[in-house]
XYZ file of C-alpha atoms in Angstrom:
308
model
C -19.106 16.036 11.478
C -21.895 14.184 10.629
C -23.652 13.180 7.106
C -25.782 10.679 5.623
C -24.414 9.476 2.528
C -27.425 7.014 1.308
C -27.384 4.047 3.470
C -24.062 5.167 5.191
C -23.335 7.808 7.765
C -20.179 9.513 7.427
C -18.903 9.837 10.599
C -15.482 11.409 10.259
C -13.374 12.581 7.331
C -9.927 10.692 7.637
C -8.183 11.153 4.009
C -8.170 13.819 1.535
C -6.088 13.668 -2.080
C -5.938 14.748 -5.166
C -8.834 12.103 -6.258
C -11.232 11.336 -3.372
C -12.229 11.906 0.156
C -12.042 9.194 2.621
C -14.351 8.724 5.372
C -15.334 6.445 8.403
C -18.467 5.509 7.924
C -21.094 3.327 9.716
C -23.647 1.089 7.639
C -27.110 0.299 9.300
C -29.419 -2.029 8.059
C -32.628 -4.678 9.551
C -32.843 -5.623 13.121
C -30.305 -2.905 14.197
C -27.401 -4.075 12.075
C -24.707 -1.744 12.392
C -21.128 -1.956 10.374
C -18.196 0.560 10.512
C -16.752 0.784 7.031
C -14.723 3.199 5.381
C -15.799 5.521 2.309
C -13.920 6.871 -0.270
C -15.674 9.155 -2.079
C -14.335 10.595 -5.540
C -13.776 14.647 -5.424
C -16.825 16.451 -6.907
C -14.816 17.574 -9.800
C -13.729 14.473 -11.019
C -17.442 13.150 -11.600
C -17.587 15.014 -14.659
C -14.523 13.474 -16.285
C -15.771 10.736 -18.048
C -12.839 9.391 -19.092
C -11.004 9.301 -15.282
C -14.397 7.903 -14.041
C -14.716 5.079 -16.643
C -11.429 4.408 -15.710
C -11.891 4.437 -11.613
C -15.174 2.290 -12.515
C -12.973 -0.192 -14.472
C -10.121 -0.731 -11.915
C -12.683 -0.866 -8.840
C -14.622 -3.530 -10.340
C -11.716 -5.582 -11.115
C -10.508 -5.127 -7.070
C -14.051 -6.118 -6.148
C -13.124 -9.274 -7.563
C -9.768 -9.605 -4.941
C -10.767 -11.564 -1.952
C -7.627 -12.203 0.052
C -6.887 -11.855 3.966
C -4.104 -9.498 3.328
C -6.345 -7.529 0.995
C -8.668 -4.723 2.173
C -11.609 -5.915 1.159
C -14.237 -3.713 -1.004
C -18.109 -4.235 -0.441
C -19.717 -1.352 -2.576
C -19.117 0.312 -5.591
C -21.619 3.013 -6.731
C -23.084 6.607 -7.009
C -25.086 8.479 -4.831
C -26.211 11.965 -5.390
C -23.887 12.006 -8.265
C -21.230 11.442 -6.166
C -19.149 7.962 -7.134
C -17.867 5.906 -4.585
C -16.057 2.577 -2.985
C -17.105 1.029 0.367
C -14.270 -1.110 1.869
C -13.157 -2.809 5.232
C -12.539 -0.586 7.907
C -9.346 -1.770 9.352
C -8.130 -0.504 12.957
C -4.812 -0.176 13.336
C -1.949 2.305 11.331
C -0.345 2.859 8.559
C 3.395 1.777 7.547
C 3.610 5.740 6.676
C 2.485 6.116 10.609
C 4.186 3.410 11.922
C 7.849 3.849 10.275
C 8.150 7.725 11.593
C 6.918 6.795 14.832
C 9.628 4.075 15.686
C 12.064 6.299 14.337
C 11.328 8.883 17.061
C 10.667 6.459 19.523
C 14.303 5.335 19.054
C 13.656 2.074 18.123
C 15.140 0.650 15.114
C 12.525 -1.421 13.066
C 12.892 -4.578 13.851
C 14.514 -6.527 10.667
C 12.237 -9.968 11.501
C 9.054 -7.772 11.665
C 9.559 -5.458 8.339
C 10.166 -9.334 6.876
C 7.073 -10.885 7.919
C 5.040 -7.875 6.914
C 6.925 -8.144 3.493
C 5.746 -11.884 3.266
C 2.383 -11.177 3.470
C 2.238 -8.461 1.306
C 3.900 -11.053 -1.179
C 0.995 -13.425 -0.615
C -1.432 -10.728 -1.292
C 0.562 -9.523 -4.564
C 0.987 -13.173 -5.753
C -2.951 -13.698 -5.333
C -3.707 -10.127 -7.206
C -0.683 -10.889 -10.097
C -2.316 -14.138 -10.825
C -5.835 -13.682 -10.757
C -7.990 -14.757 -13.752
C -11.802 -14.321 -14.758
C -14.417 -17.016 -14.619
C -12.992 -18.395 -17.987
C -9.784 -18.596 -16.932
C -8.121 -15.458 -18.700
C -5.899 -13.270 -16.929
C -6.951 -10.179 -15.437
C -3.755 -8.810 -15.275
C -3.782 -6.793 -12.135
C -1.211 -5.002 -11.043
C -1.200 -2.369 -7.411
C 0.866 0.293 -9.261
C 1.264 1.977 -5.948
C 2.615 -0.118 -3.063
C 3.464 2.199 -0.341
C 3.688 2.816 3.407
C 0.374 4.780 2.989
C -1.357 1.799 0.927
C -0.350 -0.816 3.831
C -2.335 -1.178 6.984
C -1.211 -2.664 10.247
C -4.617 -4.025 12.130
C -3.636 -3.820 15.990
C -4.018 -7.486 15.796
C -0.956 -7.800 13.994
C -2.831 -8.461 10.152
C -1.165 -7.308 7.254
C -3.551 -5.473 4.380
C -2.918 -3.878 1.381
C -5.467 -1.467 0.062
C -6.458 0.756 -2.776
C -5.600 -2.226 -5.583
C -5.454 -1.359 -9.204
C -7.326 2.127 -8.199
C -3.813 4.161 -8.936
C -4.217 3.288 -12.712
C -7.080 6.297 -12.383
C -5.767 8.099 -10.309
C -2.951 8.652 -13.153
C -5.737 10.519 -14.827
C -5.897 13.108 -11.941
C -3.803 16.316 -13.192
C -5.033 18.313 -10.490
C -2.768 17.467 -7.351
C -1.707 19.287 -4.292
C 2.359 20.125 -4.100
C 4.200 16.846 -2.847
C 1.187 14.509 -3.148
C 3.055 13.452 -6.416
C 6.425 13.503 -4.747
C 5.185 11.059 -1.995
C 3.828 8.464 -4.615
C 7.147 9.402 -6.769
C 9.568 7.902 -4.359
C 7.990 4.224 -4.278
C 7.912 4.148 -8.326
C 9.850 1.944 -10.519
C 12.157 3.191 -12.898
C 9.926 1.698 -15.628
C 6.458 3.265 -14.034
C 8.964 6.754 -13.772
C 9.935 6.692 -17.764
C 5.883 6.261 -18.503
C 6.497 2.492 -19.763
C 4.040 -0.525 -19.432
C 4.343 -1.687 -16.151
C 3.866 -5.193 -14.776
C 4.162 -7.612 -11.488
C 7.480 -6.696 -11.032
C 6.848 -2.955 -10.529
C 5.407 -4.002 -7.795
C 8.065 -6.181 -5.789
C 10.295 -2.942 -7.000
C 7.911 -1.006 -4.751
C 7.998 -3.667 -2.023
C 11.511 -2.948 -2.015
C 11.508 0.626 -1.300
C 8.931 0.314 1.625
C 11.175 -2.486 3.531
C 14.459 -0.368 2.588
C 12.760 2.624 4.108
C 11.095 0.665 7.337
C 14.524 -1.003 7.968
C 16.995 1.813 7.461
C 14.451 4.798 8.516
C 15.260 6.730 5.272
C 13.231 6.779 2.105
C 15.189 5.081 -1.200
C 14.888 8.233 -2.781
C 14.097 11.483 -1.927
C 15.037 15.107 -3.684
C 13.820 18.680 -3.704
C 11.071 18.528 -6.755
C 9.712 15.681 -8.822
C 12.235 15.747 -11.572
C 15.245 15.588 -8.941
C 13.455 12.195 -7.550
C 12.348 11.251 -10.869
C 16.239 11.464 -12.320
C 17.552 9.466 -8.987
C 15.167 6.379 -9.725
C 16.232 6.235 -13.555
C 19.270 6.340 -12.651
C 19.021 3.225 -10.162
C 21.639 3.989 -7.540
C 21.129 2.314 -4.213
C 23.195 2.775 -1.008
C 22.304 -0.791 0.284
C 20.519 -0.913 3.772
C 23.852 -1.751 5.402
C 25.043 1.659 4.642
C 23.135 3.224 7.363
C 22.323 -0.123 9.947
C 24.825 -2.367 10.074
C 22.999 -5.334 11.830
C 21.467 -5.750 8.635
C 21.851 -9.473 7.612
C 23.838 -10.167 4.316
C 20.715 -12.158 2.798
C 18.441 -9.471 3.614
C 20.398 -7.082 2.205
C 20.443 -9.553 -0.816
C 16.549 -9.719 -0.826
C 15.958 -5.928 -0.956
C 18.704 -4.901 -3.704
C 17.373 -7.721 -5.814
C 14.083 -6.395 -5.431
C 15.610 -2.807 -6.157
C 17.519 -3.855 -9.264
C 17.009 -1.628 -12.183
C 16.533 -4.009 -14.460
C 13.255 -5.481 -14.232
C 14.470 -8.738 -15.947
C 16.798 -9.252 -12.832
C 14.579 -8.631 -9.830
C 12.440 -11.377 -8.374
C 10.347 -12.231 -11.425
C 7.112 -12.906 -9.356
C 5.819 -12.518 -5.868
C 5.977 -15.987 -4.837
C 9.741 -15.931 -5.450
C 10.147 -12.699 -3.089
C 8.189 -14.298 -0.721
C 9.728 -17.898 -0.759
C 13.404 -15.881 0.011
C 11.961 -14.324 2.887
C 10.354 -16.765 4.479
C 13.798 -19.342 3.714
C 15.519 -16.362 5.281
C 13.159 -16.393 8.448
C 13.167 -20.236 9.058
C 16.513 -19.795 9.890
C 16.476 -16.828 12.408
C 16.307 -17.538 16.296
C 12.366 -15.897 16.328
C 9.940 -16.012 13.822
C 7.362 -13.130 14.829
C 3.918 -14.258 14.731
C 0.830 -12.254 14.289
C 0.789 -11.527 17.915
C 4.188 -10.280 18.502
C 3.672 -7.909 15.373
C 0.417 -6.476 17.353
C 2.279 -6.414 20.282
C 4.941 -4.572 18.664
C 2.471 -1.644 17.123
C 0.800 -1.344 20.529
C 4.177 -0.445 21.902
C 4.882 2.342 19.633
C 1.600 3.536 19.507
C 0.978 3.086 23.631
C 1.285 6.948 24.353
C -2.300 7.390 21.704
C -4.022 4.306 22.677
C -4.019 5.312 26.393
């Protein structure tokens, strides 16, 4: 499948959701310039919904202002042939939504140190975004709203990247979703988000705690037979500590995860910096502190059969 889309050539569709189609694409320029990128193209029926388009464009414009080594960079935002799109950085690697089940199927307990390294990098990205200001020094008040395994990319180089910053707010305007799409996102929502309350940076930290929990234990924090059942569990706030499923989880790591997952946000970490500090402080006490090279090697080992 190849299709020209403005200055881009769409090579392969790599994802589709209620809001957009995602393509691996290539951009061409002068003197033989070529660059692989990712195009997120809004699905046709949504291009006619003005409220959605306005929110999507507004949130995407904010996201374009984020430049950080742990955030997938947005290169372009526009409209081609009545289709709104985002062009963003392509990161060869795998999402955590693929990595977590792969380690489980390989019967490899996800190394706690790697889960912490990933979380520390994400905290750094979240801290940057949460504190981003405009040129006048006013806070942009950016909250991701969808920190989930699907939006966490680990490059083959071991670099950790978070994507789709801010776009989740626009996605809340989309009512036509496939069965299971909402459920997948629900599992990582904070209690206040499920209740429809205003969310702040601490909601992202709760979601990050959910991802850490799932990586280390191999189980989603919340699951159920339908959306309502999952929502009730989240609002109830009951959490089995990670050591319930895995007895080699260090006490301090369990404390970090459980603090991030506290139902009352005033009892959670109050900033991504505070959470990162707790993680890095623990990593400094361990015999093995993983580098990006270590994480890269671990990732390649898990997917070796696919890479050969």
